[in-house]
Coordinates of C-alpha atoms and ligand atoms in Angstrom, one line a residue:
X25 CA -14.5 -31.7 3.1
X26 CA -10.7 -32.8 4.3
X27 CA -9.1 -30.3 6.2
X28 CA -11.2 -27.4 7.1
X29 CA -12.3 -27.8 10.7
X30 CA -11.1 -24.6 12.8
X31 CA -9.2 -22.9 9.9
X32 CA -9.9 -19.4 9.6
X33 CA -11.2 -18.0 6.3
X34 CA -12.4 -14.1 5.2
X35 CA -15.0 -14.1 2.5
X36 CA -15.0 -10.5 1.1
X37 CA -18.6 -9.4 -0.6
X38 CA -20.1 -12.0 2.1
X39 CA -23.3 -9.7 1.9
X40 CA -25.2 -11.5 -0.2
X41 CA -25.0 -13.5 -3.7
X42 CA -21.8 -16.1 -4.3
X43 CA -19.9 -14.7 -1.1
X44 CA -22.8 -15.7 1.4
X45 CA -23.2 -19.3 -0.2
X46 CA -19.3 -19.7 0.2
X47 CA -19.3 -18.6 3.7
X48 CA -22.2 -21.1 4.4
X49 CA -20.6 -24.0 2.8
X50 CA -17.4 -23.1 4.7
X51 CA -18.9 -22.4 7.9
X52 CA -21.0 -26.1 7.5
X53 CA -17.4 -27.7 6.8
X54 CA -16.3 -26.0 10.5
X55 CA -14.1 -23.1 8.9
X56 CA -14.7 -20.3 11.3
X57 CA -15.7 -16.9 9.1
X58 CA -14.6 -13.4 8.9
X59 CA -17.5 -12.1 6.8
X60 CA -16.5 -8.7 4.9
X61 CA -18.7 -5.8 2.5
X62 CA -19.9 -2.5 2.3
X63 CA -23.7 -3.0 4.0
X64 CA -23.3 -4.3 7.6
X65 CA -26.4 -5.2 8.4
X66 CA -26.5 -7.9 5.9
X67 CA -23.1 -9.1 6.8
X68 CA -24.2 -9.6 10.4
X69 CA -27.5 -11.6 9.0
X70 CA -24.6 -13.6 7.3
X71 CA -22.8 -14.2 10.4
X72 CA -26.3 -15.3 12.0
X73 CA -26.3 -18.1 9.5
X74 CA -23.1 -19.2 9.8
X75 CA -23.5 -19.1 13.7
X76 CA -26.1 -22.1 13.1
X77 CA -23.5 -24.6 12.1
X78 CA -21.6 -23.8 15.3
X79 CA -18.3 -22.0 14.1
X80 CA -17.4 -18.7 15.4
X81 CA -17.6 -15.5 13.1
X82 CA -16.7 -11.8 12.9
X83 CA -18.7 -9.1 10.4
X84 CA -16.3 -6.9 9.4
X85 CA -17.7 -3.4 6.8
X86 CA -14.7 -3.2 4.7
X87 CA -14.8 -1.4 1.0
X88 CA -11.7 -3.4 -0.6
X89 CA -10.8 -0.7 -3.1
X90 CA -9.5 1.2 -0.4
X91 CA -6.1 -0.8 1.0
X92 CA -6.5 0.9 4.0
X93 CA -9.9 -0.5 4.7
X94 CA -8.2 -4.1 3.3
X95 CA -5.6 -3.9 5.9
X96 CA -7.8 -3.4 8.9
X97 CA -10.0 -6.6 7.6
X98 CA -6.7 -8.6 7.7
X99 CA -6.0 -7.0 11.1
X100 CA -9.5 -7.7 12.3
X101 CA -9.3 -11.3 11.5
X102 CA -5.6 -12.0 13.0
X103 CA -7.2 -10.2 16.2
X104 CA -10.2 -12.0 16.7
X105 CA -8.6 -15.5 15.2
X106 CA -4.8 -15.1 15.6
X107 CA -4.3 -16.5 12.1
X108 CA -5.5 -16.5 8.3
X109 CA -5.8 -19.9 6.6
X110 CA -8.1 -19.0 3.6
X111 CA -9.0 -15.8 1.8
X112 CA -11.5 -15.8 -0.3
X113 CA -11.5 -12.7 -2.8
X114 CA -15.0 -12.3 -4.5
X115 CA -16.3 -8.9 -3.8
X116 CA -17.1 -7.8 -7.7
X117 CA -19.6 -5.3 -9.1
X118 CA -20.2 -4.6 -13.0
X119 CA -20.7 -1.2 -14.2
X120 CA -21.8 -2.4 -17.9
X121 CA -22.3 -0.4 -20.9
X122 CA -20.5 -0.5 -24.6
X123 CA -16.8 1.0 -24.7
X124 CA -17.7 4.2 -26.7
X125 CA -19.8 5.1 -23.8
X126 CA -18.3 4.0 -21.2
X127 CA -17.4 6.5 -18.6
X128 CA -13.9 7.3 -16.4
X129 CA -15.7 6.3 -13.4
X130 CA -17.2 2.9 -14.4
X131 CA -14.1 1.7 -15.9
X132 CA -12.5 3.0 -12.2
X133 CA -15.3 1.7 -10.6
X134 CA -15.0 -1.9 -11.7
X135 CA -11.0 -2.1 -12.0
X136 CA -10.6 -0.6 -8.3
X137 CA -13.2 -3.2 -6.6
X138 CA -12.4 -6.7 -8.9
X139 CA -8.7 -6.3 -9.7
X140 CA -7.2 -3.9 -7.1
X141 CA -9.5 -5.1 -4.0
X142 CA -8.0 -8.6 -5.0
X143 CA -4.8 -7.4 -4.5
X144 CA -5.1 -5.5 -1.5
X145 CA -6.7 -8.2 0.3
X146 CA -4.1 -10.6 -1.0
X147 CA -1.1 -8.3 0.1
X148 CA -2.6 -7.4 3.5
X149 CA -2.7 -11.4 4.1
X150 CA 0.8 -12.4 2.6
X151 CA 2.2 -11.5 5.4
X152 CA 0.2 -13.6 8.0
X153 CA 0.1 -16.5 5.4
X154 CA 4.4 -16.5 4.5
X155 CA 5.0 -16.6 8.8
X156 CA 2.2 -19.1 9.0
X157 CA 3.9 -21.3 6.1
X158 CA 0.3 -21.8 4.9
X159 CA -2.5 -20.2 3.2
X160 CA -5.2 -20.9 0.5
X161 CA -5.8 -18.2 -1.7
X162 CA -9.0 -18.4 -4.0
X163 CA -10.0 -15.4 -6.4
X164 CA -13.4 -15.4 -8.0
X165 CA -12.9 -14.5 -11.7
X166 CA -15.8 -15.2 -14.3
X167 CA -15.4 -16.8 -17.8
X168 CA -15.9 -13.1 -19.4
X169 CA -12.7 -12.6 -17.6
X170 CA -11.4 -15.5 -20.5
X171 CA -13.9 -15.0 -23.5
X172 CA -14.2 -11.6 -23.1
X173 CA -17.8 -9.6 -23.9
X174 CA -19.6 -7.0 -25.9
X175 CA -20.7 -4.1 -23.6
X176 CA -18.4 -5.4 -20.5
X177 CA -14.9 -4.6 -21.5
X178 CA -14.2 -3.1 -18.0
X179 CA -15.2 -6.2 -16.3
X180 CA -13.6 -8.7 -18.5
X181 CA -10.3 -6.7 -18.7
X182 CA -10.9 -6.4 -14.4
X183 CA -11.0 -10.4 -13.6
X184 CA -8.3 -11.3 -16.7
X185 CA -6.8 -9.2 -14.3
X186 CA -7.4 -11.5 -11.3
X187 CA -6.5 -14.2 -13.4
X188 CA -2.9 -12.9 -14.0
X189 CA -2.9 -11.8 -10.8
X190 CA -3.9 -15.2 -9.4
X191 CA -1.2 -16.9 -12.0
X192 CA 1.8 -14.8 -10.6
X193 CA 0.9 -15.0 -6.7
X194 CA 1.0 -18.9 -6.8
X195 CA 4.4 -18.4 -8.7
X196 CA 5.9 -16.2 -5.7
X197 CA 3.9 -17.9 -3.2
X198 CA 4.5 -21.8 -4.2
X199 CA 8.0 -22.1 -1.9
X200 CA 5.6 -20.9 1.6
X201 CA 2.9 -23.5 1.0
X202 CA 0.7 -20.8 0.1
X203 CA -1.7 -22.3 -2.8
X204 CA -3.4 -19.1 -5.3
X205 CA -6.1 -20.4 -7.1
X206 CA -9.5 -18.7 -9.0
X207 CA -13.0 -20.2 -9.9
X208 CA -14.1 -18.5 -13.3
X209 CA -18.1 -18.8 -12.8
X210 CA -20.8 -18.3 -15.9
X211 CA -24.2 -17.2 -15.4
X212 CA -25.0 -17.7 -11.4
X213 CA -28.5 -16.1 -10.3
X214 CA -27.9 -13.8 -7.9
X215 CA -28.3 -9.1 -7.5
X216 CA -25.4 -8.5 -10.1
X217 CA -27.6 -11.0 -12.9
X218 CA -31.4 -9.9 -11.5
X219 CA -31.5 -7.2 -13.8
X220 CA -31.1 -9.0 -17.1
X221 CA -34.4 -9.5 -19.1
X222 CA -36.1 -13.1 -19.5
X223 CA -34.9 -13.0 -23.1
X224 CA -31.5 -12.3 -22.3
X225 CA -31.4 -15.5 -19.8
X226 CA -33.0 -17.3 -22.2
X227 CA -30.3 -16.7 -24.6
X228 CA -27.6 -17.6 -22.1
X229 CA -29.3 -20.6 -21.1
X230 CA -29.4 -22.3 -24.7
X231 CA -25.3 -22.0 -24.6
X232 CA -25.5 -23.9 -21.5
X233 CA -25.1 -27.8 -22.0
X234 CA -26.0 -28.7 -18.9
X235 CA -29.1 -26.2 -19.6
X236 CA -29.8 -24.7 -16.1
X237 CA -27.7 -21.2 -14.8
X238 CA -25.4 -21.2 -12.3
X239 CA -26.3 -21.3 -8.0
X240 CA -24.3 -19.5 -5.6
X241 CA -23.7 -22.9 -3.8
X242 CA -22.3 -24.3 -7.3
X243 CA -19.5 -22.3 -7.2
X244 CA -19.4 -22.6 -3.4
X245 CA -18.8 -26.2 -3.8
X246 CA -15.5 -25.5 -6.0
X247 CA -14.0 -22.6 -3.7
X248 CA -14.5 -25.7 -0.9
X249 CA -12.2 -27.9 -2.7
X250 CA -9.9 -25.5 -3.4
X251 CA -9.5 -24.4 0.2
X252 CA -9.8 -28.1 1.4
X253 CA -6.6 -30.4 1.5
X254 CA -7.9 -32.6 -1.6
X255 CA -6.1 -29.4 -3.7
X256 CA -3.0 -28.8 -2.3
X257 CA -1.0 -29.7 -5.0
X258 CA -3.2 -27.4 -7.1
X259 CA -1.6 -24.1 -7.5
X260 CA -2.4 -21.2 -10.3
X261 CA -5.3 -22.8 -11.8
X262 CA -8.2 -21.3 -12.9
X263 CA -11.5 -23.9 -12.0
X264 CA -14.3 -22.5 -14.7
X265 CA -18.1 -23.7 -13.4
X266 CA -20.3 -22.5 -15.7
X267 CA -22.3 -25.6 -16.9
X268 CA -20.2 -25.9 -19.9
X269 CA -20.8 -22.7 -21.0
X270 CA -17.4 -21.7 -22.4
X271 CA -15.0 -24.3 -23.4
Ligands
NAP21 P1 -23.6 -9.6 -6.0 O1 -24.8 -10.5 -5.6 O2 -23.8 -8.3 -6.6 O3 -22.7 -9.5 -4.6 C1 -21.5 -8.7 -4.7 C2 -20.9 -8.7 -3.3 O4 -19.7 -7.9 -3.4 C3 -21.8 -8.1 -2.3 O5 -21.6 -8.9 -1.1 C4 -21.3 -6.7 -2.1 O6 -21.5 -6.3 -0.8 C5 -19.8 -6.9 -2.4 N1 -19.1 -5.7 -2.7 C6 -19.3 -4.9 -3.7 N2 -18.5 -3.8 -3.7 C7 -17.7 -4.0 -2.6 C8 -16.6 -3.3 -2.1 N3 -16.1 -2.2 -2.6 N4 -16.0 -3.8 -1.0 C9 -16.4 -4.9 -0.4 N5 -17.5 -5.7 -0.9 C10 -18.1 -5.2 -2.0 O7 -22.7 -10.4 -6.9 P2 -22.4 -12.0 -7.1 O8 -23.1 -12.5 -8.3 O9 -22.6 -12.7 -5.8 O10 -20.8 -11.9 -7.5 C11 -19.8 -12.3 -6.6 C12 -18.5 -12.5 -7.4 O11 -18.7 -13.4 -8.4 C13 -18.1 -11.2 -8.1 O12 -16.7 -11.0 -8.1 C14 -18.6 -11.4 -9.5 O13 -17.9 -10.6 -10.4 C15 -18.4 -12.9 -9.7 N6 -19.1 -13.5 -10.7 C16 -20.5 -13.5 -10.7 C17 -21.2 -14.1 -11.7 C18 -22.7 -14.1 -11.8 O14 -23.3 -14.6 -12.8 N7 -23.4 -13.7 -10.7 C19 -20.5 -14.6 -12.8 C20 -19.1 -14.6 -12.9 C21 -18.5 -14.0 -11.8 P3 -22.0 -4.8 -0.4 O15 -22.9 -4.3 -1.4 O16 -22.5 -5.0 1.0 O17 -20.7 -4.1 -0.3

């Protein structure tokens, strides 16, 4: 992929699931990694990985609610790598259950990690990226953040959120060279789906036209061309790969 040798790029929620696929498709494409979550020890098994394809990387724990713990990340990275070319925002969790029930702290929960943990790691890095007069932005969304669902209404409301959010950064950002895109995924196998029942995939996958779910590399390959140079005049946009799920 054009132009991502050497650039520098932190993956937040690189633990596991669609963060670690994106770091391994970035690190094979020679990005060099700043790999950021909550459990260290599997963020240093995804630096590991990434090592193999011969790029430098740096685990950093970071919780990305907290903007204190998002501004030493950014710190981290310009330490280590002097720069920031690509952040990738896609630490998420769900906390699901009907709106009736739903508690204080799950709608907290989910709007402090998707939405504000966007924004903290997006602030922390304008800085770096406006100086620089460069920097791809790419937010992970999901198409419930654009069709909405029953029982998720603190998730969808959270990455409608990072889809604003993403819209109005590449507004303010456009005149720095700084590009703000999202990826809206469907139904990707990974932790945060495992606990659905067969049924309930089943159901999913008969809305799917191209009738498999989603793989972490699937929506790797998108956040790869939205960080390469084949998108830079791609600003705002939100890049749904769900198998044709929604539409
Ligand atoms: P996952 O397997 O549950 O992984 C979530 C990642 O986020 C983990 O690396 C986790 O690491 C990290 N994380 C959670 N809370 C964090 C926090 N406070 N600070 C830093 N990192 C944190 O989920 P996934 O399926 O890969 O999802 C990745 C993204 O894609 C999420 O934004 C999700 O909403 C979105 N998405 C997923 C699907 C899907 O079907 N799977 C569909 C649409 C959108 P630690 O536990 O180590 O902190």
């Amino acid at each position: 992929m054009e132009g991502l040798k050497n650039k520098i790029a932190i993956v937040t929620g690189a633990s596991r699931g669609i963060g670690k696929s994106i770091c391994l498709a970035l690190a094979q494409h020679g990005a060099n990694i700043v790999a950021a979550a909550t459990n260290e020890e599997l963020l240093q098994k995804t630096c590991t990985e990434v090592s193999a394809f011969g790029v430098q990387s740096l685990a950093v724990k970071c919780d990305v609610s907290q903007s204190a713990e998002a501004d030493k990340l950014i710190d981290a990275a310009v330490q280590k790598f002097q720069r920031v070319d690509i952040l990738v925002n896609n630490a998420g969790i769900t906390r699901d259950t009907i709106l009736p029930r739903m508690k204080e702290d799950q709608w907290d929960a989910v709007m402090n990690v998707n939405l504000k943990g966007t924004f903290n790691c997006m602030k922390a890095c304008s800085r770096h990226m406006m100086r620089q007069q460069y920097g791809r932005i790419i937010n992970i969304s999901s198409v419930i953040g654009i069709s909405g669902n029953a029982g998720q209404a603190n998730y969808a409301a959270s990455k409608a959120g990072v889809i604003a959010l993403t819209k109005s950064a590449a507004k303010e950002f456009g005149s720095r060279n700084i590009t703000v895109n999202s990826v809206a995924p469907g139904f990707i196998v990974t932790d945060m789906t495992a606990g659905l029942s067969e049924d309930m995939k089943n159901k999913m996958l008969a809305q799917i036209p191209l009738q498999r779910l989603g793989e972490g590399k699937d929506i790797a390959n998108a956040v790869l061309f939205l960080a390469s140079s084949l998108a830079d005049y791609m600003t705002g946009q939100v890049l749904v790969v769900d198998g044709g799920m929604v539409m």
